[in-house]
Amino acid sequence: MEASKGSARQERPVLRHSSLTGGSFIQDHQQYKPATPISQNISDVRRTTGDSPSPRMFNINPISPDPSKVTESGIVHSIFPKSPNPLPAGTPKLVATIFYKSAQPVHPNLHPDSSAASRSGDRLPSPSVPVGSAPTVDIEKLPREPPAPEPEPLDHLYGPFVSQLCLTSFLQILEGLHTPYQRINSSHRCLDQEEQPRVVEVTVSPLPNPEYLSFEDLRKHENIWRFEREWNVEVVLQKESVFRRYKRLAVFDMDSTLIQNEVIDEIAKFVGVEKEVAAITARAMNGELDFSASLKARVSLLKGVPADVFEKLKSIITISPGARELCRGLKALGCKLAVLSGGFQPLAEWLAGELGLDYAFANHLEIDPETQTLTGNLVPSYPIIDAAQKRSLLRTLAAENSIPIKQTLAVGDGANDLLMLHEAGLGVAWRGKTKVQLEAPTRLNGENLTDILYLLGLSEEEIKELVATEK
């Protein structure tokens, strides 16, 4: 706050461009700056000629201000070299990874202000229930009033990326959650690119007082949900620690996660019961049916299917975008990898070979040795891979490899994945069913599974380097 002698009062600052690589982008958004402190002392004032007073006497303050009492005005989030809000060493930190949803606009049509194809009289779509915000997206089935109108799609106004104003809004929301009020310190970095970033990592301290707002409630806070809707982003909140950045065990669901297919639905096509099986599968994955009972019901419909059906299915299985790169990158970091699937063992083992996984656990279908067809039953000597068994396998694999549970990662999309998602150090619902998005610790709905690596604090350049080392 020091200034040269006699300098004039600064004018109101103008919003200007600044890099998002760090430093104080919020300083660019301050509305006012304090006057330049006056450094003359009383000797300067009295140093005049003759009896006539100096013209300077009417334009200066004869009292030198105390520099320690000259502070910045406006909103300050303490991203400055010398923080005005020092915190004790070891203060817990919160890491928020913000993903811009470039492939999933809030509204299906572009905002009239930014689209030549839209006319000024065009109206935005009627309010709807966003996927993941309620147990059903059918407004008629909701036991409450219809949802309020959608928030203004601000990304259409300020840019289809994580903008400076987007970050400023997010930090203001976090600061407002402290009870009693406490000013926060924050820093940020772009993980993919400096200009118009899609992924930005924000570190904030301290966390809100857990007596007023627990970390679990913070993750699902209404204000953060509204911020995601307004700016068309997804926010993943984690507590900063060495275990956040260094995972040693990663477990994955198979169907609709590592692969885009639901295997049991594909098998059902062979006997013409696809619709019946698919309906049961959808209800089971959304938590509307008990998984074990629904699995047995679906398997019973597969009676008579040739046992070589799994060999035929390999040619139509579609591995999810980014699955190979994600597994390759995690292996390069030294992680043990496993697939824990409510599907079937032959394809789980095949997928493990394709992706370089260390373990494969799935359900075993009983085969008639005479006819070499499926009997419609599960092999009774093997446990059903349901929600409880997936969590148990996660614990067992971690213990066998002497890995703390905090250093584990779990990824899945169905209701039978929820227990392992909550058990793991980081549980991610990847393009999850509606119930799973509501209940999972974190969720992502991107297009490429490598987005999960950003949650470990890796940059795009580091991800490319990791993926390249294992080729």
XYZ file of C-alpha atoms in Angstrom:
471
model
C 0.000 0.000 0.000
C 3.038 2.308 -0.118
C 2.910 5.065 -2.751
C 5.207 7.745 -4.044
C 5.088 11.228 -2.496
C 2.439 13.481 -3.875
C 0.816 10.847 -6.125
C -2.818 11.446 -6.996
C -5.744 9.320 -5.889
C -6.166 6.255 -8.076
C -9.124 6.107 -10.395
C -11.699 3.375 -10.199
C -10.124 0.270 -11.833
C -11.385 -1.127 -15.106
C -12.035 -4.851 -15.527
C -9.128 -6.217 -17.526
C -7.867 -9.556 -18.706
C -5.541 -11.536 -16.499
C -4.145 -15.035 -16.692
C -5.901 -17.798 -14.798
C -2.671 -19.579 -13.968
C -2.607 -18.222 -10.437
C -2.092 -14.980 -8.618
C -4.997 -12.678 -7.897
C -7.615 -12.709 -10.619
C -10.176 -11.521 -8.112
C -8.157 -8.381 -7.565
C -9.209 -7.441 -11.113
C -12.833 -7.469 -9.993
C -12.512 -5.163 -7.013
C -14.853 -2.218 -7.443
C -12.944 0.307 -5.387
C -9.397 0.957 -4.252
C -8.450 3.047 -1.213
C -6.907 6.472 -1.639
C -3.141 6.620 -1.911
C -1.796 7.195 1.624
C -0.196 10.604 2.230
C 3.437 10.409 3.272
C 4.238 14.088 4.115
C 4.966 14.926 7.722
C 4.473 18.096 9.789
C 7.990 19.388 8.932
C 7.071 19.451 5.250
C 3.986 21.476 6.046
C 5.840 24.083 8.118
C 8.629 24.530 5.604
C 7.227 27.719 3.952
C 8.690 31.127 2.910
C 7.529 34.417 4.458
C 4.244 34.819 6.249
C 2.075 33.606 3.400
C 0.910 30.060 3.768
C 2.032 27.502 1.252
C -0.606 26.487 -1.301
C 0.195 22.900 -0.365
C -1.156 23.439 3.136
C -4.720 23.387 1.816
C -4.268 20.191 -0.199
C -2.513 17.823 2.157
C -3.096 16.014 5.395
C -0.400 17.029 7.925
C -0.752 13.704 9.791
C 1.055 10.682 8.430
C -1.239 7.633 8.488
C -0.317 4.416 10.199
C 0.553 1.985 7.366
C -0.765 -1.000 9.303
C -4.256 0.503 9.250
C -4.373 1.018 5.501
C -6.193 -2.002 4.093
C -7.731 -3.089 0.807
C -11.438 -2.437 0.440
C -14.012 -4.459 -1.426
C -14.188 -8.260 -1.561
C -10.836 -9.850 -0.787
C -10.313 -13.588 -1.068
C -6.700 -13.519 0.032
C -4.998 -14.672 -3.140
C -2.269 -12.108 -2.533
C 1.462 -12.629 -1.879
C 1.004 -11.438 1.724
C -2.309 -12.697 2.984
C -4.357 -10.249 5.085
C -5.961 -13.289 6.716
C -3.119 -15.468 8.047
C -4.133 -18.937 9.172
C -2.325 -21.325 11.524
C -0.099 -23.956 9.947
C -1.954 -27.186 9.278
C -5.342 -25.526 8.720
C -7.496 -28.023 6.751
C -7.987 -27.150 3.086
C -10.784 -27.833 0.662
C -10.076 -28.701 -2.976
C -12.820 -28.023 -5.514
C -12.330 -29.345 -9.051
C -14.655 -27.479 -11.420
C -15.511 -29.071 -14.779
C -17.283 -27.099 -17.484
C -19.907 -29.303 -19.175
C -19.080 -28.336 -22.746
C -21.072 -31.208 -24.267
C -24.170 -30.774 -22.074
C -25.664 -27.269 -22.332
C -28.153 -26.258 -19.683
C -30.675 -25.429 -22.406
C -30.883 -27.371 -25.672
C -31.053 -24.149 -27.672
C -28.451 -21.402 -27.616
C -29.145 -18.139 -25.863
C -30.533 -15.543 -28.319
C -27.746 -13.117 -27.385
C -25.042 -15.488 -28.605
C -26.666 -17.414 -31.454
C -27.280 -16.124 -34.939
C -29.794 -18.924 -35.448
C -31.931 -17.779 -32.515
C -34.310 -14.868 -32.796
C -34.873 -12.293 -30.085
C -38.413 -13.524 -29.535
C -37.411 -17.145 -28.983
C -38.325 -18.493 -25.555
C -36.233 -20.828 -23.454
C -37.657 -24.316 -22.751
C -40.134 -24.863 -19.932
C -38.668 -25.732 -16.530
C -37.705 -29.375 -16.125
C -36.171 -31.531 -13.424
C -32.436 -31.985 -14.062
C -31.170 -35.572 -13.980
C -29.701 -36.302 -10.574
C -31.682 -33.688 -8.676
C -34.675 -35.853 -7.727
C -35.665 -39.550 -7.670
C -37.612 -39.013 -10.894
C -37.486 -36.496 -13.718
C -41.259 -36.772 -14.264
C -42.745 -33.590 -12.779
C -46.148 -35.265 -12.419
C -44.711 -37.915 -10.071
C -42.927 -35.488 -7.749
C -44.616 -35.102 -4.322
C -44.068 -31.349 -4.355
C -44.742 -28.229 -6.367
C -43.265 -27.948 -9.863
C -39.661 -26.713 -9.921
C -38.863 -23.032 -10.092
C -37.696 -21.591 -13.423
C -34.178 -22.488 -14.398
C -31.421 -20.044 -13.400
C -30.031 -17.815 -16.117
C -27.470 -19.794 -18.181
C -24.576 -17.474 -17.395
C -22.059 -19.486 -19.398
C -23.919 -18.381 -22.533
C -23.267 -14.782 -21.534
C -19.716 -14.953 -20.189
C -18.216 -17.808 -22.194
C -18.479 -21.614 -22.578
C -15.630 -22.332 -20.165
C -14.702 -21.775 -16.508
C -14.508 -17.993 -16.617
C -13.099 -15.510 -14.124
C -16.600 -14.463 -13.132
C -17.541 -18.114 -12.673
C -14.654 -18.568 -10.219
C -15.473 -15.328 -8.441
C -19.074 -16.443 -7.983
C -17.948 -19.802 -6.610
C -15.606 -18.241 -4.051
C -18.296 -15.826 -2.912
C -20.647 -18.759 -2.360
C -18.069 -20.650 -0.292
C -17.261 -17.599 1.793
C -20.942 -17.115 2.514
C -21.263 -20.646 3.942
C -19.074 -19.909 6.984
C -21.046 -19.560 10.232
C -19.983 -17.408 11.938
C -18.606 -15.464 8.992
C -14.916 -15.970 8.287
C -12.870 -14.645 5.391
C -11.310 -17.429 3.305
C -7.950 -17.856 1.651
C -7.969 -19.346 -1.829
C -5.797 -20.157 -4.812
C -6.466 -21.807 -8.144
C -4.837 -23.303 -11.218
C -6.049 -24.393 -14.638
C -5.525 -28.086 -15.243
C -6.049 -28.267 -18.996
C -5.267 -24.863 -20.542
C -4.699 -21.300 -19.431
C -7.022 -19.631 -21.915
C -10.687 -20.625 -21.620
C -10.058 -23.612 -19.327
C -12.485 -26.515 -19.032
C -11.047 -27.838 -15.734
C -9.940 -25.597 -12.866
C -8.774 -26.663 -9.405
C -9.531 -24.276 -6.531
C -7.987 -24.666 -3.069
C -9.772 -22.965 -0.183
C -9.118 -22.697 3.544
C -10.422 -22.925 6.151
C -13.364 -25.307 5.775
C -16.723 -24.262 7.237
C -17.111 -25.131 10.902
C -18.339 -28.776 10.941
C -20.596 -27.963 13.901
C -22.636 -25.767 11.557
C -22.033 -27.454 8.198
C -20.532 -30.919 7.830
C -18.366 -31.813 4.861
C -21.002 -34.292 3.644
C -23.675 -31.579 3.706
C -21.311 -29.103 2.059
C -20.939 -31.438 -0.923
C -24.688 -31.356 -1.490
C -25.381 -27.764 -0.491
C -28.222 -26.056 -2.334
C -26.102 -23.012 -3.194
C -23.432 -25.133 -4.847
C -26.080 -27.053 -6.792
C -27.541 -23.771 -8.038
C -24.065 -22.522 -8.952
C -23.556 -25.646 -11.073
C -26.820 -25.017 -12.869
C -26.136 -21.328 -13.446
C -22.659 -21.807 -14.870
C -23.177 -25.247 -16.488
C -20.397 -26.866 -14.464
C -19.860 -29.793 -12.116
C -18.022 -29.354 -8.822
C -16.171 -32.156 -7.023
C -15.222 -31.297 -3.430
C -12.435 -33.129 -1.578
C -10.444 -32.525 1.569
C -6.846 -31.788 0.680
C -4.347 -34.422 1.831
C -1.527 -36.498 0.465
C -4.010 -39.376 0.091
C -6.133 -37.293 -2.283
C -3.246 -37.026 -4.727
C -1.664 -40.469 -4.364
C -4.026 -43.392 -4.860
C -2.769 -46.977 -4.779
C -5.918 -49.038 -5.491
C -8.689 -48.325 -8.003
C -11.808 -50.481 -8.412
C -14.361 -50.137 -11.200
C -17.813 -51.321 -12.093
C -17.912 -52.884 -15.566
C -21.291 -52.378 -17.275
C -21.987 -48.739 -18.266
C -18.694 -47.722 -16.663
C -15.610 -49.375 -18.172
C -17.796 -50.548 -21.049
C -20.836 -48.849 -22.558
C -22.947 -52.017 -22.709
C -25.141 -53.801 -20.172
C -23.917 -57.353 -20.770
C -26.999 -59.156 -19.497
C -29.145 -57.108 -21.892
C -26.876 -58.118 -24.775
C -27.222 -61.808 -23.838
C -31.001 -61.429 -23.625
C -31.075 -60.466 -27.308
C -30.093 -64.018 -28.200
C -33.316 -65.438 -26.775
C -35.650 -62.556 -27.551
C -36.241 -61.377 -23.980
C -34.336 -58.112 -24.286
C -37.214 -55.841 -23.242
C -38.076 -57.883 -20.147
C -34.472 -58.082 -18.962
C -33.685 -54.435 -19.785
C -36.683 -53.236 -17.743
C -35.542 -55.215 -14.693
C -31.944 -54.029 -15.177
C -32.954 -50.369 -15.275
C -35.001 -50.644 -12.065
C -32.238 -52.563 -10.276
C -29.518 -50.073 -11.253
C -31.671 -47.200 -9.994
C -32.185 -48.942 -6.645
C -35.871 -49.712 -7.133
C -35.339 -53.494 -6.830
C -33.107 -55.675 -4.659
C -30.070 -56.407 -6.814
C -29.613 -60.071 -5.888
C -33.270 -60.924 -6.454
C -33.382 -59.003 -9.712
C -30.190 -60.682 -10.919
C -31.637 -64.143 -10.327
C -34.852 -63.138 -12.096
C -32.931 -61.896 -15.142
C -30.588 -64.895 -15.244
C -33.569 -67.281 -15.209
C -34.698 -65.708 -18.498
C -31.391 -66.714 -20.114
C -32.010 -70.447 -19.889
C -30.993 -72.236 -23.080
C -28.551 -69.590 -24.330
C -25.445 -71.283 -25.850
C -22.452 -71.165 -23.490
C -20.244 -69.677 -26.205
C -22.347 -66.487 -26.130
C -19.535 -64.677 -24.304
C -17.106 -65.237 -27.173
C -19.644 -63.752 -29.576
C -20.243 -60.780 -27.288
C -16.602 -59.717 -27.266
C -16.933 -58.349 -30.770
C -19.807 -56.032 -29.842
C -18.562 -54.823 -26.460
C -17.657 -51.127 -26.605
C -15.001 -49.987 -24.159
C -15.884 -46.553 -22.764
C -13.971 -43.517 -24.071
C -10.918 -42.890 -21.939
C -11.067 -46.224 -20.091
C -7.825 -47.495 -21.618
C -6.035 -44.192 -20.963
C -7.359 -43.978 -17.392
C -6.187 -47.485 -16.526
C -2.856 -46.924 -18.267
C -2.287 -43.705 -16.335
C -3.199 -45.265 -12.978
C -0.903 -48.228 -13.664
C 1.917 -45.811 -14.431
C 1.328 -44.287 -10.988
C 1.701 -47.737 -9.415
C -1.989 -48.416 -8.691
C -3.502 -51.859 -8.365
C -6.635 -52.085 -10.549
C -9.725 -54.277 -10.244
C -13.104 -54.683 -11.907
C -15.933 -55.553 -9.488
C -18.918 -56.336 -11.645
C -22.486 -57.416 -11.178
C -22.083 -58.861 -14.690
C -20.421 -62.136 -15.588
C -16.954 -63.560 -15.044
C -15.967 -64.509 -18.616
C -16.325 -60.938 -19.883
C -14.857 -59.441 -16.718
C -11.717 -61.536 -17.196
C -11.542 -60.593 -20.874
C -11.879 -56.902 -20.018
C -9.179 -57.204 -17.366
C -6.826 -58.517 -20.045
C -7.764 -55.701 -22.419
C -7.196 -52.927 -19.866
C -4.342 -54.439 -17.871
C -6.347 -54.877 -14.656
C -4.926 -56.925 -11.793
C -8.206 -58.431 -10.526
C -11.583 -59.391 -11.974
C -14.604 -60.351 -9.859
C -18.049 -60.999 -11.340
C -20.952 -63.475 -11.201
C -20.622 -67.056 -12.460
C -23.363 -68.501 -14.659
C -24.100 -72.216 -14.416
C -23.600 -74.177 -17.652
C -25.223 -77.530 -18.503
C -22.245 -79.786 -19.365
C -24.304 -81.925 -21.748
C -26.035 -79.265 -23.820
C -23.386 -76.529 -23.261
C -26.131 -74.010 -22.621
C -26.935 -71.740 -19.711
C -29.189 -73.336 -17.099
C -30.712 -70.081 -15.960
C -29.018 -70.310 -12.556
C -25.924 -68.892 -10.895
C -23.142 -71.167 -9.642
C -24.012 -71.496 -5.917
C -20.386 -71.878 -4.750
C -19.569 -68.299 -5.784
C -21.003 -65.280 -3.951
C -23.238 -62.855 -5.808
C -21.373 -59.626 -6.560
C -23.922 -57.252 -5.080
C -23.430 -53.952 -3.257
C -22.244 -55.521 0.010
C -19.869 -57.883 -1.778
C -18.318 -55.051 -3.798
C -17.598 -53.134 -0.603
C -16.187 -56.280 1.006
C -13.908 -56.891 -2.000
C -12.667 -53.307 -1.855
C -11.732 -53.747 1.797
C -10.119 -57.137 1.147
C -8.011 -55.952 -1.792
C -6.850 -52.924 0.182
C -5.890 -55.080 3.167
C -4.099 -57.690 1.057
C -1.975 -54.986 -0.562
C -1.432 -53.037 2.716
C -3.190 -49.989 1.261
C -5.028 -47.528 3.543
C -8.651 -47.121 2.525
C -7.983 -43.385 2.066
C -5.734 -44.282 -0.859
C -8.473 -46.096 -2.773
C -10.613 -44.951 -5.700
C -13.968 -46.457 -6.690
C -15.962 -45.713 -9.850
C -19.434 -46.956 -10.749
C -22.855 -45.956 -12.032
C -25.472 -48.178 -10.387
C -27.205 -48.399 -7.021
C -25.200 -51.568 -6.305
C -22.054 -49.405 -6.419
C -23.104 -46.946 -3.710
C -21.634 -48.841 -0.753
C -18.185 -49.101 -2.332
C -18.353 -45.469 -3.485
C -18.922 -44.333 0.104
C -16.271 -46.712 1.434
C -13.441 -45.625 -0.865
C -11.216 -42.644 -0.243
C -12.732 -41.169 -3.414
C -15.974 -42.575 -4.775
C -17.100 -41.263 -8.166
C -20.483 -41.904 -9.746
C -19.613 -41.842 -13.441
C -22.679 -40.922 -15.528
C -24.676 -42.552 -12.755
C -28.339 -43.401 -12.521
C -30.554 -40.728 -10.948
C -30.541 -42.188 -7.431
C -26.793 -42.704 -7.568
C -26.153 -39.093 -8.576
C -28.212 -37.974 -5.598
C -26.526 -40.227 -3.038
C -22.939 -40.718 -4.244
C -20.137 -38.748 -2.553
C -19.181 -37.197 -5.910
C -20.422 -37.474 -9.464
C -19.152 -36.687 -12.936
C -21.045 -36.760 -16.222
C -18.266 -36.114 -18.696
C -17.512 -37.757 -21.993
C -14.090 -39.232 -21.211
C -13.055 -41.280 -18.172
C -9.663 -39.565 -18.038
C -11.496 -36.683 -16.323
C -11.129 -38.756 -13.145
C -7.368 -38.175 -13.236
C -7.965 -34.441 -12.799
C -9.425 -35.261 -9.378
C -5.954 -36.409 -8.298
C -4.591 -32.956 -9.090
C -2.957 -34.000 -12.370
C -2.734 -31.537 -15.235
C -3.462 -32.365 -18.858
C 0.258 -32.414 -19.675
C 0.937 -34.803 -16.795
C -1.906 -37.073 -17.887
C -0.518 -37.242 -21.418
C 2.914 -38.081 -20.051
C 1.543 -40.856 -17.833
C -0.494 -42.398 -20.637
C 2.507 -42.296 -23.010
C 4.877 -44.065 -20.597
C 2.878 -47.286 -20.590
C 2.411 -47.678 -24.354
